[in-house]
XYZ file of N, CA, C and O in Angstrom:
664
model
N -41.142 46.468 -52.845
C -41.033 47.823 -52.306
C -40.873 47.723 -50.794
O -41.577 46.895 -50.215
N -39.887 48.596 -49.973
C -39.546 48.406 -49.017
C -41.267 49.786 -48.104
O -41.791 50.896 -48.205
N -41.321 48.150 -47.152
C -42.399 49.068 -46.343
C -42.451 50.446 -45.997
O -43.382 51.210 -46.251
N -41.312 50.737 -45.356
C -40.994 52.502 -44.909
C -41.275 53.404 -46.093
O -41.798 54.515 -46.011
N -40.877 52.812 -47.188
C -40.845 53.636 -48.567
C -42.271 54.069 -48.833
O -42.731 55.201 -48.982
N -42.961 52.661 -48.857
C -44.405 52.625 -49.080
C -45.424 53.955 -48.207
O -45.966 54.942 -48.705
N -45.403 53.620 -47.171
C -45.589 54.670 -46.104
C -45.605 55.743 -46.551
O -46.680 56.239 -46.887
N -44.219 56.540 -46.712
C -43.788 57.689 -47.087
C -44.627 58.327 -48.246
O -45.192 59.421 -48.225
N -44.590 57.461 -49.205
C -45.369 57.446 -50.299
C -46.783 58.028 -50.320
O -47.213 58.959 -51.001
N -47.380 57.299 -49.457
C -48.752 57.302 -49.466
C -48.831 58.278 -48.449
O -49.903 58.876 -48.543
N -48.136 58.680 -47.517
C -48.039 59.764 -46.372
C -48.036 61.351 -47.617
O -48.817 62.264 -47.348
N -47.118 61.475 -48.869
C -46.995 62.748 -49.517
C -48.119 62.749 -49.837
O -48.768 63.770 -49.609
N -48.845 61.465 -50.564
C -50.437 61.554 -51.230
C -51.228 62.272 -50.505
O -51.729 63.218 -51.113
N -51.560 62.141 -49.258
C -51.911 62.714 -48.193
C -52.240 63.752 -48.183
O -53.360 64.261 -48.153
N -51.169 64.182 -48.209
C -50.365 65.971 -48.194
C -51.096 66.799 -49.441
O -51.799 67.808 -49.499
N -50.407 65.564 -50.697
C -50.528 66.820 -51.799
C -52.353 66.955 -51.743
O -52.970 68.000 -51.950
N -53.058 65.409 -51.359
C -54.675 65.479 -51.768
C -54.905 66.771 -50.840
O -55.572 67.754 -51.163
N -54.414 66.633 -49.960
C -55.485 67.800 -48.429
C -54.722 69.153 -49.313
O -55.579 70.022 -49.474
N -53.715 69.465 -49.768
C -52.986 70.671 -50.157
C -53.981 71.475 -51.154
O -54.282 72.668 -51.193
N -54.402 70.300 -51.995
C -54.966 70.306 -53.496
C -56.795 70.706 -53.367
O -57.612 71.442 -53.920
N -56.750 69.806 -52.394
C -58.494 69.419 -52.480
C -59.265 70.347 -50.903
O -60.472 70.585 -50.856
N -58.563 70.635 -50.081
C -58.734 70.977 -48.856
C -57.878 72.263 -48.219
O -57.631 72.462 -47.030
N -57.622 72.815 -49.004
C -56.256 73.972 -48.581
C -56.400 74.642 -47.149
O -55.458 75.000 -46.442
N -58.027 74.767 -46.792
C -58.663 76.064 -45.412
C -58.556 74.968 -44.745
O -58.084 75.293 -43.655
N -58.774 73.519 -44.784
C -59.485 72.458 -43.653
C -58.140 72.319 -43.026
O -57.040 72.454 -43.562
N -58.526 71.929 -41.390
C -57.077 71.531 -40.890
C -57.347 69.829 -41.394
O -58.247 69.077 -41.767
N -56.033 69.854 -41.134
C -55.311 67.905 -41.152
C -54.681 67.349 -40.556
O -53.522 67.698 -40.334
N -55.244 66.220 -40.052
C -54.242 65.394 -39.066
C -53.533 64.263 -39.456
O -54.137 63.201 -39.606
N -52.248 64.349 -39.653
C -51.329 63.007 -40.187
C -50.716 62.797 -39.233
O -50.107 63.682 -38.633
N -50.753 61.025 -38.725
C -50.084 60.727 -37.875
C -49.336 59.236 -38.586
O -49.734 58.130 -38.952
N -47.834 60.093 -38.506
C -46.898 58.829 -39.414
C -46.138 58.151 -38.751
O -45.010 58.644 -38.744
N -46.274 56.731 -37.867
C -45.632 55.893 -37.199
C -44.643 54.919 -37.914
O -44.906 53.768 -38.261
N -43.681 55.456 -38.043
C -42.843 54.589 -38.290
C -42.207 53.395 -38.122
O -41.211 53.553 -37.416
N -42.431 51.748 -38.634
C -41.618 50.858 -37.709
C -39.904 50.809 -38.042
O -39.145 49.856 -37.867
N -39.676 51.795 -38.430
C -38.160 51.887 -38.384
C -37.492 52.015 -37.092
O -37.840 52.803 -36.212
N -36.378 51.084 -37.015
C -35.867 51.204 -35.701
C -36.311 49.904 -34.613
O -36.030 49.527 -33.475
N -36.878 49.643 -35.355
C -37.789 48.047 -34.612
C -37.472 46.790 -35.628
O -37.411 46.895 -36.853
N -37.266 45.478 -34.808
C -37.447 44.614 -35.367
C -38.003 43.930 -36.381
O -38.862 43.360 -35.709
N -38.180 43.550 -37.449
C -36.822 43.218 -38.329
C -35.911 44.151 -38.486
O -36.253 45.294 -38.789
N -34.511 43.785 -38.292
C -33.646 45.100 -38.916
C -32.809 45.110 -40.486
O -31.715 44.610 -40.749
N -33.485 45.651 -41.137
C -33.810 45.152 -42.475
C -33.756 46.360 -43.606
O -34.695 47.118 -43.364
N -33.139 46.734 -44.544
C -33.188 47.818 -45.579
C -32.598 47.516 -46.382
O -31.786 46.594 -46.316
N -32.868 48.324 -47.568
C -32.176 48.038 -48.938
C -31.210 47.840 -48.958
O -30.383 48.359 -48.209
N -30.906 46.750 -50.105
C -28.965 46.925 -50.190
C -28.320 48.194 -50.107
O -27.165 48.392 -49.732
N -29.469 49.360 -50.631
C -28.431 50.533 -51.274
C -28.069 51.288 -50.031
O -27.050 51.978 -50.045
N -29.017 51.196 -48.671
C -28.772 51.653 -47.258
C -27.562 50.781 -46.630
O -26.742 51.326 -45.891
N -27.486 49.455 -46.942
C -26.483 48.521 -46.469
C -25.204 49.282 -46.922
O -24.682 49.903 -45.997
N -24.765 49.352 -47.755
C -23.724 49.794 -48.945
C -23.238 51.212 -48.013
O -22.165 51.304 -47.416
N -24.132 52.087 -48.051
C -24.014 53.107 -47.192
C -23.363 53.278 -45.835
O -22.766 54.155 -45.211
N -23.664 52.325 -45.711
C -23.299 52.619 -43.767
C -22.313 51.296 -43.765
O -22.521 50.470 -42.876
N -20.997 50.988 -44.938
C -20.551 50.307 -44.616
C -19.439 50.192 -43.618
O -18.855 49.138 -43.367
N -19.176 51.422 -43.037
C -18.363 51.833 -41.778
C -18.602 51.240 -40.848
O -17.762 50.618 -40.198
N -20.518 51.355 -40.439
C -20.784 51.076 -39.229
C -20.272 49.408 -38.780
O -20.886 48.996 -37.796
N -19.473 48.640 -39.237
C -19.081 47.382 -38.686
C -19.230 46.267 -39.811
O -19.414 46.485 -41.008
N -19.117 45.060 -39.203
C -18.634 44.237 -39.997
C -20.008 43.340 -39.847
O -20.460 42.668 -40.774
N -20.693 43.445 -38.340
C -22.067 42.744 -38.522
C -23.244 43.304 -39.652
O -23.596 44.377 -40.144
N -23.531 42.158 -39.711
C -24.982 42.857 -40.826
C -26.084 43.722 -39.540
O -26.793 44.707 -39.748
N -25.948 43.130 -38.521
C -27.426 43.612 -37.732
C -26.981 45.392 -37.701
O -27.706 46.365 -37.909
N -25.610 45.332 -37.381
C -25.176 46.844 -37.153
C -25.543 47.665 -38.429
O -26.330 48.599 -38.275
N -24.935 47.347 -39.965
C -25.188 47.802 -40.987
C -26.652 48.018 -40.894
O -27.150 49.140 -40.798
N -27.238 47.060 -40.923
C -29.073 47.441 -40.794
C -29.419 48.357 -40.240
O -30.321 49.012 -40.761
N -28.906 48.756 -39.067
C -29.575 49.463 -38.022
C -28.894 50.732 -38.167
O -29.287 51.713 -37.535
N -27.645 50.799 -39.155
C -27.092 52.066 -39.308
C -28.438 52.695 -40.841
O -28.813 53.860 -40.974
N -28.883 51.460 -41.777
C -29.267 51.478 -43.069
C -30.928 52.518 -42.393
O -31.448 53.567 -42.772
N -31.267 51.509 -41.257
C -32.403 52.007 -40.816
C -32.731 53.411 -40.439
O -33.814 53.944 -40.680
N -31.247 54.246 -39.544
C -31.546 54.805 -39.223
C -31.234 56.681 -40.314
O -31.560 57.860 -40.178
N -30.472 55.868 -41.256
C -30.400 57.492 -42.497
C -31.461 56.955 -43.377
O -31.480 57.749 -44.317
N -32.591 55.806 -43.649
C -33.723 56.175 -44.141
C -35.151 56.465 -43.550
O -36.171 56.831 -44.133
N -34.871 56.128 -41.913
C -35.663 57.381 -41.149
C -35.477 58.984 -41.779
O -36.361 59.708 -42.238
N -34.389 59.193 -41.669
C -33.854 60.342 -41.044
C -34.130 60.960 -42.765
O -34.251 62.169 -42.963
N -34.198 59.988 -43.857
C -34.238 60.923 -45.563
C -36.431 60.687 -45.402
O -37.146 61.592 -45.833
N -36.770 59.999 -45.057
C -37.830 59.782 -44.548
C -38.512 61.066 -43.963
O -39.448 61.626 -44.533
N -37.916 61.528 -42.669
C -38.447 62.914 -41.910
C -38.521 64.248 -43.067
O -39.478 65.001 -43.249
N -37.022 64.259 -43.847
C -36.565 65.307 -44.353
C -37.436 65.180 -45.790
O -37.611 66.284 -46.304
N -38.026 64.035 -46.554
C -38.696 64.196 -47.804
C -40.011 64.378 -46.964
O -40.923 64.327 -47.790
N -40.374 64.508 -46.100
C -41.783 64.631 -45.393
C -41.835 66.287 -44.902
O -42.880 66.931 -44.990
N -40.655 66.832 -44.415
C -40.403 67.916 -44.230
C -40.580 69.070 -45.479
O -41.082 70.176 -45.278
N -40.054 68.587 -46.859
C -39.766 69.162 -47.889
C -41.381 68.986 -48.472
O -41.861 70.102 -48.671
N -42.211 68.023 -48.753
C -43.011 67.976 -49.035
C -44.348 69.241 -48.589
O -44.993 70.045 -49.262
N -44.317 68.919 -47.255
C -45.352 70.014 -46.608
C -44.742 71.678 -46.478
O -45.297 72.612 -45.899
N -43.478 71.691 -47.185
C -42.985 73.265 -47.490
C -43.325 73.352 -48.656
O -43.915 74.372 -49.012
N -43.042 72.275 -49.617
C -43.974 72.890 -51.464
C -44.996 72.765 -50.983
O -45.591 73.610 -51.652
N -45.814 72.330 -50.251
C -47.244 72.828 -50.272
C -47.801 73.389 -49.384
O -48.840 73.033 -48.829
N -46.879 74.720 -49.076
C -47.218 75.898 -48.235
C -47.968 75.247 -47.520
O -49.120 75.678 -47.568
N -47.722 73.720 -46.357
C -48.264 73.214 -45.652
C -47.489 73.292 -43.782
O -47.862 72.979 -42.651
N -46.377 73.849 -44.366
C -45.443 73.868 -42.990
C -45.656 75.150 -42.347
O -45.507 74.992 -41.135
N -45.846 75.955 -42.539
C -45.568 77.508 -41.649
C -47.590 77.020 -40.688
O -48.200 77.637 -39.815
N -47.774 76.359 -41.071
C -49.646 75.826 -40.263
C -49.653 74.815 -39.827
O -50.728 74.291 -39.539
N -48.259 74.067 -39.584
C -48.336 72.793 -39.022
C -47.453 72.324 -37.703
O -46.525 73.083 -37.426
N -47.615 71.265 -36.931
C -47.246 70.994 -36.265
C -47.223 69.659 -36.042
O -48.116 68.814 -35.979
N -45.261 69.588 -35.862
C -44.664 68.454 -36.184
C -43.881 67.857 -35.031
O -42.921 68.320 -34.414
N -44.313 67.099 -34.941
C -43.667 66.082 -33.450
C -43.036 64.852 -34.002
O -43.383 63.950 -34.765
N -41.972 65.167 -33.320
C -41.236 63.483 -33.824
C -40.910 62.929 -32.315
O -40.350 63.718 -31.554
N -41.115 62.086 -32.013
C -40.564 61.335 -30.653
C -40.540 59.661 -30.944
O -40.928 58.928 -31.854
N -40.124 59.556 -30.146
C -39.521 58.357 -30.014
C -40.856 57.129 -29.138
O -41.710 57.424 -28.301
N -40.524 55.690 -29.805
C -41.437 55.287 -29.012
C -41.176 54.035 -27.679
O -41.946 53.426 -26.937
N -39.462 54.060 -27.888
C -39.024 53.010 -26.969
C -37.459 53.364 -27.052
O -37.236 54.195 -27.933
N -36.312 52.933 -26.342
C -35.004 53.317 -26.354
C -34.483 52.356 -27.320
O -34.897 51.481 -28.081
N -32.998 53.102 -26.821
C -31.970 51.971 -27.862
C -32.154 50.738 -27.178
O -32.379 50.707 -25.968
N -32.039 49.339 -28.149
C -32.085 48.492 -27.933
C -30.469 48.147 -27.649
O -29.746 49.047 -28.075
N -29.648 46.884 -26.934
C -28.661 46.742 -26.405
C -28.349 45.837 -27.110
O -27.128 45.708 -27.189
N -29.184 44.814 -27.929
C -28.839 43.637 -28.691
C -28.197 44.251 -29.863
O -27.850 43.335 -30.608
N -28.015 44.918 -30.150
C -27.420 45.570 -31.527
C -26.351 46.775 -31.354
O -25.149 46.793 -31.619
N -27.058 47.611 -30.908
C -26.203 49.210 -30.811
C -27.036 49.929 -29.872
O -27.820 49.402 -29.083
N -26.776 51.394 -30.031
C -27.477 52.406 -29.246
C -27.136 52.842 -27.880
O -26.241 52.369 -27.180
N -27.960 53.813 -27.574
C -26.765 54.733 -26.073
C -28.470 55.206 -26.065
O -29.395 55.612 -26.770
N -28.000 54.734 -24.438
C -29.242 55.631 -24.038
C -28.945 56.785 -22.657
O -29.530 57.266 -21.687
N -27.803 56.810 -23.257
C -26.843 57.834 -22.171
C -27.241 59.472 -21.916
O -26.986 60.352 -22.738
N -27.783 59.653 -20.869
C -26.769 59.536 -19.795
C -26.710 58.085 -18.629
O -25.936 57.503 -17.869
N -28.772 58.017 -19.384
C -29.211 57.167 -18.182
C -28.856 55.236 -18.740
O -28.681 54.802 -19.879
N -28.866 54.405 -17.254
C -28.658 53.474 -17.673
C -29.955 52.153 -18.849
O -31.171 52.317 -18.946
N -29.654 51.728 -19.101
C -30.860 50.372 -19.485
C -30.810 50.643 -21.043
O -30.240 51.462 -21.764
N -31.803 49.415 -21.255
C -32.276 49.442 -22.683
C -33.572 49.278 -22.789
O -34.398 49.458 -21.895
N -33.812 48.857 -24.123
C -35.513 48.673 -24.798
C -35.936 47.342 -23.234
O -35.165 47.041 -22.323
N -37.243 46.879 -23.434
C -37.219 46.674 -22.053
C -37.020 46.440 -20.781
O -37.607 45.439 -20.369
N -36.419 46.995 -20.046
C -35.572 46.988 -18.923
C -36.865 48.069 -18.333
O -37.796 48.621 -18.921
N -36.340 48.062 -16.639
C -37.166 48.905 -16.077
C -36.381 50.174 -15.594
O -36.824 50.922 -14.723
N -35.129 50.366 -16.255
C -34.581 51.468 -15.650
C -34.479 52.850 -16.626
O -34.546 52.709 -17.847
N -34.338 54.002 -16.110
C -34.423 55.187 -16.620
C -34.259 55.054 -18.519
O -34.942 55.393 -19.485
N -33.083 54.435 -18.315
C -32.732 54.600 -19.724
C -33.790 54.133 -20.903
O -34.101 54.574 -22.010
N -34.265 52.754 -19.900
C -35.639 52.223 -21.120
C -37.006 52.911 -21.110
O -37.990 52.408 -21.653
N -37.025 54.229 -20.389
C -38.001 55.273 -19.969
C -38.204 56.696 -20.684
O -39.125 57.440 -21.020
N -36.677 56.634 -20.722
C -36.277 58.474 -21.426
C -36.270 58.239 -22.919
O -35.716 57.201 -23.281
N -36.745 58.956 -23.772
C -36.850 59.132 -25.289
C -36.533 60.059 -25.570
O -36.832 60.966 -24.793
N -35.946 60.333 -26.507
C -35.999 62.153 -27.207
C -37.321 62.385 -28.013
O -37.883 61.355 -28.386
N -37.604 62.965 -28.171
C -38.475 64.109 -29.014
C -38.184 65.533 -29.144
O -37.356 66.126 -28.452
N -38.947 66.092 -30.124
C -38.901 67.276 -30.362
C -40.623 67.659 -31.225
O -41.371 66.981 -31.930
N -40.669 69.026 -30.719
C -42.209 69.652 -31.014
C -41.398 70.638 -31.949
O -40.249 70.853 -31.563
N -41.869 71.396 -33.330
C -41.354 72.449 -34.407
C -42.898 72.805 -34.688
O -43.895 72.128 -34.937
N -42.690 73.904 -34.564
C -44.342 74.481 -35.394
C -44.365 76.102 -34.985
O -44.307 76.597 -33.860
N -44.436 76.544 -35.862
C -44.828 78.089 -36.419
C -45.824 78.584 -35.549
O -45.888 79.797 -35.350
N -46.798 77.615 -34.875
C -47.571 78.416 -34.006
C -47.456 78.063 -32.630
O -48.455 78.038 -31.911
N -46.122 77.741 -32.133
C -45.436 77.877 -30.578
C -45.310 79.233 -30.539
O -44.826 79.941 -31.421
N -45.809 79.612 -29.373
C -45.263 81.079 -29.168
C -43.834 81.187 -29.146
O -42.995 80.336 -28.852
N -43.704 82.356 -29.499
C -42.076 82.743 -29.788
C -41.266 82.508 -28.077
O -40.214 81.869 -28.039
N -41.643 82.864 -27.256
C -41.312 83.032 -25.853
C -40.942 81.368 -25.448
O -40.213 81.152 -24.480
N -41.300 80.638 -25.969
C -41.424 79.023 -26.124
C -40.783 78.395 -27.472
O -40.947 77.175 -27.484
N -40.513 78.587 -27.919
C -39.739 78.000 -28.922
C -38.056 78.215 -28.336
O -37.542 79.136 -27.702
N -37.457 76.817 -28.911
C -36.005 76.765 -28.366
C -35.806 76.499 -27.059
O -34.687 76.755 -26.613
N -36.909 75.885 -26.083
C -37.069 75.807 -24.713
C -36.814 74.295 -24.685
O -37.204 73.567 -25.598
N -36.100 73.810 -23.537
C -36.263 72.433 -23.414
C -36.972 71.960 -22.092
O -36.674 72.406 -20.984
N -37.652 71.296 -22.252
C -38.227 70.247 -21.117
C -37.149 68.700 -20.547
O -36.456 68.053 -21.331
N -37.224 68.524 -19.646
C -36.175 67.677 -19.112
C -37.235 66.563 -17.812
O -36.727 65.566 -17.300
N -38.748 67.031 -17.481
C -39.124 66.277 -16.773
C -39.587 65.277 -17.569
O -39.170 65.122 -18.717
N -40.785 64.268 -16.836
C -41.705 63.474 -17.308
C -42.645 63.782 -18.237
O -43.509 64.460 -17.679
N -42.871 63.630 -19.268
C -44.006 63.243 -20.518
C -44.380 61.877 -20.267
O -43.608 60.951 -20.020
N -46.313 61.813 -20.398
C -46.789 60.924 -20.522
C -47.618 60.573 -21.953
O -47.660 61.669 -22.513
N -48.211 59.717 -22.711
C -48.701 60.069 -24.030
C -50.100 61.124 -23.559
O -50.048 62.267 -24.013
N -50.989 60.862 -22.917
C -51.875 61.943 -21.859
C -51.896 63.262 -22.157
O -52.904 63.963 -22.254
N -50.216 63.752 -22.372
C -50.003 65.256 -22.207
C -50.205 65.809 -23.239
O -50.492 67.000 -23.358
N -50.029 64.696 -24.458
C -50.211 65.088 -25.614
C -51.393 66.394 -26.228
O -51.307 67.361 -26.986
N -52.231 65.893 -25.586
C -53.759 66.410 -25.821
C -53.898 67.669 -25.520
O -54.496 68.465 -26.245
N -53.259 68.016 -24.224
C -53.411 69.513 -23.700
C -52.955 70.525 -25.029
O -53.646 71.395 -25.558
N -50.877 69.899 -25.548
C -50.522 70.601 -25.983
C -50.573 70.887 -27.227
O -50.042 71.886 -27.713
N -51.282 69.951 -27.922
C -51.659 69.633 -29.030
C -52.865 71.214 -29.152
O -52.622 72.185 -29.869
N -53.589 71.129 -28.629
C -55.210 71.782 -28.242
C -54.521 73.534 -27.622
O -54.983 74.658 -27.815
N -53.943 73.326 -27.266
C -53.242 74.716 -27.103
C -52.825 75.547 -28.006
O -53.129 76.734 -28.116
N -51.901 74.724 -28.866
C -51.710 75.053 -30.347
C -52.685 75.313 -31.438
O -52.962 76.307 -32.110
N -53.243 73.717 -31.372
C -54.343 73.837 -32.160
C -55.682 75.055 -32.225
O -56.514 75.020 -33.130
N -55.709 76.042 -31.176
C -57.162 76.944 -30.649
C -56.206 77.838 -30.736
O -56.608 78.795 -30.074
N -54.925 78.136 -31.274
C -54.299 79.599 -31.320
C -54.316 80.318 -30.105
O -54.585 81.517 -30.028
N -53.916 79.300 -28.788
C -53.511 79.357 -27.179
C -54.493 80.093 -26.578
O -54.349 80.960 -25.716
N -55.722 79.609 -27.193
C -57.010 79.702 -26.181
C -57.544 78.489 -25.300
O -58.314 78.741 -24.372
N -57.268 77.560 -25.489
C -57.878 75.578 -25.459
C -56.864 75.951 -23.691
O -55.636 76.030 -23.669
N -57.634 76.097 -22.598
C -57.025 75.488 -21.492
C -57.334 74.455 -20.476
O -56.698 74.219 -19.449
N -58.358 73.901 -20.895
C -59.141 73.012 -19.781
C -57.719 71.964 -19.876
O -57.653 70.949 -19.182
């Protein structure tokens, strides 16, 4: 069984136990993915898939890697909507390092890669989705500095129904 799969797996268990057994309690799932990181490695049936992306295997991998992230987010997404778990939750996906240069990836606009010291090996995407962003804030983008630090404020803001300001 491919690790990511495994994960996923035991990530719905999660879900359905707290859905089932805990419906009022809040829950905290935090699902780190090593997709996208070294080994670059997936099923044949992801290989097969992305046989466009080139003629190297590392490229195929890293194309294989990145649509079973991406069916990964979306069966994790679908999961916590059958269990009337999404309209109360809050979902962060970010990133935890750039494109790497040994393989593929754009970390454009800015220059560099996975460790390098320049912008590019600095800037990540993310995105915050949750039902209890105020409306006035939702669809807003941020463009400065995030540190992991900041997490906490905005997390706790949300979390206290935008009373939490210390």
């Amino acid at each position: 069984l491919y690790g990511p799969h495994l994960y996923e797996l035991k990530a719905e268990a999660a879900l359905e136990n707290h859905a089932t057994n805990y419906p009022h309690t809040p829950f905290f799932l935090y699902y780190a993915s090593q997709l996208m990181n070294e080994p670059y490695e997936v099923p044949d049936s992801y290989l097969a898939r992305c046989a466009d992306a080139g003629v190297r295997i590392e490229l195929r991998s890293y194309c294989g890697m990145n649509v079973f992230l991406d069916e990964i987010v979306a069966n994790l997404t679908c999961k916590m909507e059958s269990l009337d778990l999404l309209s109360n939750t809050i979902f962060i996906m970010a990133s935890d390092s750039a494109a790497t240069s040994n393989i593929t990836g754009s970390n454009y606009p800015f220059k560099g890669a996975k460790g390098s010291l320049t912008r590019g090996a600095q800037s990540m995407p993310a995105f915050v989705y949750s039902n209890l962003i105020p409306v006035a804030k939702r669809g807003t983008e941020y463009t400065g500095n995030v540190h992991v630090t900041d997490w906490l404020p905005t997390l706790m803001y949300l979390a206290t129904n935008n009373q939490w300001t210390e």
